[in-house]
PDB file of C-alpha atoms in Angstrom:
ATOM      1  CA  UNK A 108      85.254  46.300  69.992  1.00  0.00           C
ATOM      2  CA  UNK A 109      83.545  49.634  69.582  1.00  0.00           C
ATOM      3  CA  UNK A 110      79.956  49.693  68.521  1.00  0.00           C
ATOM      4  CA  UNK A 111      78.654  52.393  66.197  1.00  0.00           C
ATOM      5  CA  UNK A 112      74.969  52.648  65.406  1.00  0.00           C
ATOM      6  CA  UNK A 113      73.952  54.656  62.349  1.00  0.00           C
ATOM      7  CA  UNK A 114      70.315  55.356  61.528  1.00  0.00           C
ATOM      8  CA  UNK A 115      70.846  57.112  58.207  1.00  0.00           C
ATOM      9  CA  UNK A 116      73.826  57.187  55.878  1.00  0.00           C
ATOM     10  CA  UNK A 117      73.798  59.056  52.594  1.00  0.00           C
ATOM     11  CA  UNK A 118      76.412  60.336  50.188  1.00  0.00           C
ATOM     12  CA  UNK A 119      76.624  64.066  49.668  1.00  0.00           C
ATOM     13  CA  UNK A 120      76.965  64.780  45.962  1.00  0.00           C
ATOM     14  CA  UNK A 121      78.348  68.320  46.351  1.00  0.00           C
ATOM     15  CA  UNK A 122      81.685  67.595  48.019  1.00  0.00           C
ATOM     16  CA  UNK A 123      82.033  63.821  47.768  1.00  0.00           C
ATOM     17  CA  UNK A 124      81.674  63.694  51.560  1.00  0.00           C
ATOM     18  CA  UNK A 125      79.498  61.502  53.693  1.00  0.00           C
ATOM     19  CA  UNK A 126      76.588  63.022  55.570  1.00  0.00           C
ATOM     20  CA  UNK A 127      75.104  61.289  58.583  1.00  0.00           C
ATOM     21  CA  UNK A 128      71.443  61.866  59.279  1.00  0.00           C
ATOM     22  CA  UNK A 129      71.726  61.146  63.004  1.00  0.00           C
ATOM     23  CA  UNK A 130      74.409  61.304  65.667  1.00  0.00           C
ATOM     24  CA  UNK A 131      77.008  58.598  66.094  1.00  0.00           C
ATOM     25  CA  UNK A 132      77.177  57.616  69.743  1.00  0.00           C
ATOM     26  CA  UNK A 133      80.166  55.812  71.240  1.00  0.00           C
ATOM     27  CA  UNK A 134      79.736  53.465  74.191  1.00  0.00           C
ATOM     28  CA  UNK A 135      80.961  54.987  77.449  1.00  0.00           C
ATOM     29  CA  UNK A 136      83.279  52.695  79.432  1.00  0.00           C
ATOM     30  CA  UNK A 137      83.578  53.097  83.197  1.00  0.00           C
ATOM     31  CA  UNK A 138      87.021  52.155  84.534  1.00  0.00           C
ATOM     32  CA  UNK A 139      88.286  52.307  88.099  1.00  0.00           C
ATOM     33  CA  UNK A 140      91.449  52.884  90.081  1.00  0.00           C
ATOM     34  CA  UNK A 141      92.700  49.684  91.731  1.00  0.00           C
ATOM     35  CA  UNK A 142      95.788  49.700  93.975  1.00  0.00           C
ATOM     36  CA  UNK A 143      96.781  53.134  92.585  1.00  0.00           C
ATOM     37  CA  UNK A 144      96.666  51.740  89.027  1.00  0.00           C
ATOM     38  CA  UNK A 145      94.449  52.828  86.144  1.00  0.00           C
ATOM     39  CA  UNK A 146      94.194  50.395  83.245  1.00  0.00           C
ATOM     40  CA  UNK A 147      92.387  51.158  79.998  1.00  0.00           C
ATOM     41  CA  UNK A 148      91.827  48.665  77.187  1.00  0.00           C
ATOM     42  CA  UNK A 149      91.620  50.903  74.111  1.00  0.00           C
ATOM     43  CA  UNK A 150      89.918  48.136  72.120  1.00  0.00           C
ATOM     44  CA  UNK A 151      86.779  48.740  74.231  1.00  0.00           C
ATOM     45  CA  UNK A 152      86.085  52.050  72.495  1.00  0.00           C
ATOM     46  CA  UNK A 153      87.008  55.700  72.605  1.00  0.00           C
ATOM     47  CA  UNK A 154      85.309  57.118  75.710  1.00  0.00           C
ATOM     48  CA  UNK A 155      86.208  56.265  79.301  1.00  0.00           C
ATOM     49  CA  UNK A 156      85.133  57.638  82.673  1.00  0.00           C
ATOM     50  CA  UNK A 157      86.954  57.230  85.963  1.00  0.00           C
ATOM     51  CA  UNK A 158      86.206  58.473  89.456  1.00  0.00           C
ATOM     52  CA  UNK A 159      89.566  59.353  90.968  1.00  0.00           C
ATOM     53  CA  UNK A 160      89.431  58.209  94.582  1.00  0.00           C
ATOM     54  CA  UNK A 161      93.158  57.544  95.075  1.00  0.00           C
ATOM     55  CA  UNK A 162      96.431  58.739  93.578  1.00  0.00           C
ATOM     56  CA  UNK A 163      97.103  57.094  90.209  1.00  0.00           C
ATOM     57  CA  UNK A 164     100.781  56.184  90.166  1.00  0.00           C
ATOM     58  CA  UNK A 165     100.563  53.584  87.377  1.00  0.00           C
ATOM     59  CA  UNK A 166      98.634  54.281  84.165  1.00  0.00           C
ATOM     60  CA  UNK A 167      98.497  51.588  81.467  1.00  0.00           C
ATOM     61  CA  UNK A 168      96.747  51.721  78.103  1.00  0.00           C
ATOM     62  CA  UNK A 169      96.590  48.445  76.174  1.00  0.00           C
ATOM     63  CA  UNK A 170      95.485  47.546  72.636  1.00  0.00           C
ATOM     64  CA  UNK A 171      95.943  51.078  71.314  1.00  0.00           C
ATOM     65  CA  UNK A 172      96.683  51.265  67.596  1.00  0.00           C
ATOM     66  CA  UNK A 173      98.641  53.937  65.779  1.00  0.00           C
ATOM     67  CA  UNK A 174      96.341  56.823  64.893  1.00  0.00           C
ATOM     68  CA  UNK A 175      93.832  56.008  67.617  1.00  0.00           C
ATOM     69  CA  UNK A 176      92.445  58.600  70.005  1.00  0.00           C
ATOM     70  CA  UNK A 177      90.665  57.962  73.287  1.00  0.00           C
ATOM     71  CA  UNK A 178      89.051  60.417  75.679  1.00  0.00           C
ATOM     72  CA  UNK A 179      89.120  59.940  79.438  1.00  0.00           C
ATOM     73  CA  UNK A 180      86.879  61.914  81.783  1.00  0.00           C
ATOM     74  CA  UNK A 181      88.640  62.083  85.151  1.00  0.00           C
ATOM     75  CA  UNK A 182      86.300  63.079  88.002  1.00  0.00           C
ATOM     76  CA  UNK A 183      87.627  63.638  91.498  1.00  0.00           C
ATOM     77  CA  UNK A 184      85.562  62.151  94.271  1.00  0.00           C
ATOM     78  CA  UNK A 185      84.131  64.428  96.966  1.00  0.00           C
ATOM     79  CA  UNK A 186      87.485  64.508  98.770  1.00  0.00           C
ATOM     80  CA  UNK A 187      89.827  65.489  95.928  1.00  0.00           C
ATOM     81  CA  UNK A 188      93.518  66.152  96.349  1.00  0.00           C
ATOM     82  CA  UNK A 189      94.589  63.167  94.242  1.00  0.00           C
ATOM     83  CA  UNK A 190      97.254  63.112  91.537  1.00  0.00           C
ATOM     84  CA  UNK A 191      97.527  61.271  88.222  1.00  0.00           C
ATOM     85  CA  UNK A 192     100.891  60.219  86.818  1.00  0.00           C
ATOM     86  CA  UNK A 193     101.712  61.600  83.403  1.00  0.00           C
ATOM     87  CA  UNK A 194     104.066  58.727  82.663  1.00  0.00           C
ATOM     88  CA  UNK A 195     101.923  56.245  80.763  1.00  0.00           C
ATOM     89  CA  UNK A 196     102.655  52.755  79.466  1.00  0.00           C
ATOM     90  CA  UNK A 197     101.121  52.026  76.057  1.00  0.00           C
ATOM     91  CA  UNK A 198     100.801  48.423  74.853  1.00  0.00           C
ATOM     92  CA  UNK A 199     103.177  47.092  77.511  1.00  0.00           C
ATOM     93  CA  UNK A 200     106.102  49.387  76.676  1.00  0.00           C
ATOM     94  CA  UNK A 201     107.966  51.131  79.465  1.00  0.00           C
ATOM     95  CA  UNK A 202     106.054  54.118  80.793  1.00  0.00           C
ATOM     96  CA  UNK A 203     107.059  57.396  79.218  1.00  0.00           C
ATOM     97  CA  UNK A 204     105.949  60.996  79.641  1.00  0.00           C
ATOM     98  CA  UNK A 205     102.989  62.146  77.617  1.00  0.00           C
ATOM     99  CA  UNK A 206     103.557  64.955  75.172  1.00  0.00           C
ATOM    100  CA  UNK A 207     101.532  68.139  75.620  1.00  0.00           C
ATOM    101  CA  UNK A 208     101.292  71.506  73.877  1.00  0.00           C
ATOM    102  CA  UNK A 209     104.170  73.678  75.001  1.00  0.00           C
ATOM    103  CA  UNK A 210     105.783  70.702  76.742  1.00  0.00           C
ATOM    104  CA  UNK A 211     104.576  71.759  80.189  1.00  0.00           C
ATOM    105  CA  UNK A 212     102.707  68.503  80.803  1.00  0.00           C
ATOM    106  CA  UNK A 213      99.332  68.050  82.429  1.00  0.00           C
ATOM    107  CA  UNK A 214      98.607  68.229  86.135  1.00  0.00           C
ATOM    108  CA  UNK A 215      95.157  67.024  87.093  1.00  0.00           C
ATOM    109  CA  UNK A 216      92.885  69.488  88.868  1.00  0.00           C
ATOM    110  CA  UNK A 217      92.822  68.367  92.513  1.00  0.00           C
ATOM    111  CA  UNK A 218      89.712  70.190  93.742  1.00  0.00           C
ATOM    112  CA  UNK A 219      86.984  67.932  95.150  1.00  0.00           C
ATOM    113  CA  UNK A 220      84.511  66.892  92.426  1.00  0.00           C
ATOM    114  CA  UNK A 221      86.574  68.630  89.700  1.00  0.00           C
ATOM    115  CA  UNK A 222      86.451  67.135  86.219  1.00  0.00           C
ATOM    116  CA  UNK A 223      89.315  67.018  83.702  1.00  0.00           C
ATOM    117  CA  UNK A 224      88.623  65.728  80.189  1.00  0.00           C
ATOM    118  CA  UNK A 225      91.754  64.451  78.460  1.00  0.00           C
ATOM    119  CA  UNK A 226      92.046  63.159  74.906  1.00  0.00           C
ATOM    120  CA  UNK A 227      95.038  60.905  74.262  1.00  0.00           C
ATOM    121  CA  UNK A 228      96.336  60.333  70.715  1.00  0.00           C
ATOM    122  CA  UNK A 229      98.838  57.546  69.918  1.00  0.00           C
ATOM    123  CA  UNK A 230     101.029  57.825  66.819  1.00  0.00           C
ATOM    124  CA  UNK A 231     102.723  54.469  67.362  1.00  0.00           C
ATOM    125  CA  UNK A 232     105.643  56.096  69.181  1.00  0.00           C
ATOM    126  CA  UNK A 233     104.367  59.033  71.215  1.00  0.00           C
ATOM    127  CA  UNK A 234     101.283  59.559  73.362  1.00  0.00           C
ATOM    128  CA  UNK A 235      99.911  63.081  73.019  1.00  0.00           C
ATOM    129  CA  UNK A 236      97.448  64.570  75.516  1.00  0.00           C
ATOM    130  CA  UNK A 237      95.024  67.446  75.106  1.00  0.00           C
ATOM    131  CA  UNK A 238      93.581  68.354  78.500  1.00  0.00           C
ATOM    132  CA  UNK A 239      90.484  70.425  79.181  1.00  0.00           C
ATOM    133  CA  UNK A 240      90.571  71.144  82.870  1.00  0.00           C
ATOM    134  CA  UNK A 241      88.466  72.050  85.868  1.00  0.00           C
ATOM    135  CA  UNK A 242      84.979  71.460  84.518  1.00  0.00           C
ATOM    136  CA  UNK A 243      82.188  71.939  86.996  1.00  0.00           C
TER     137      UNK A 243
END
């Protein structure tokens, strides 16, 4: 389960919104590549980090609910040159291609120590990816 800590919570009277007095911080979950497989349990929270030190040919996300979004920070090790499959299995279903803007897909930056930040959104049928690439 995700853990959210809130110091101050108050109702805004002007727009019927909720105003938070302090930041909400989500637990960061470190995951690893094992035997070319990356597994993420979406019930652990919304933020994941992985050091990519091998090609990822199998990518599984479990316990993802419709409407949920998770963000994965992929960081190449000092060698780089690795690839990440864009065919992902969600909740045990057969792996299928992620959907991206323009339909061109996402290819991970392969430069050593490069960082790609990818947010995945599940609508119960499709897995959408928004990639921000080549951070340094």
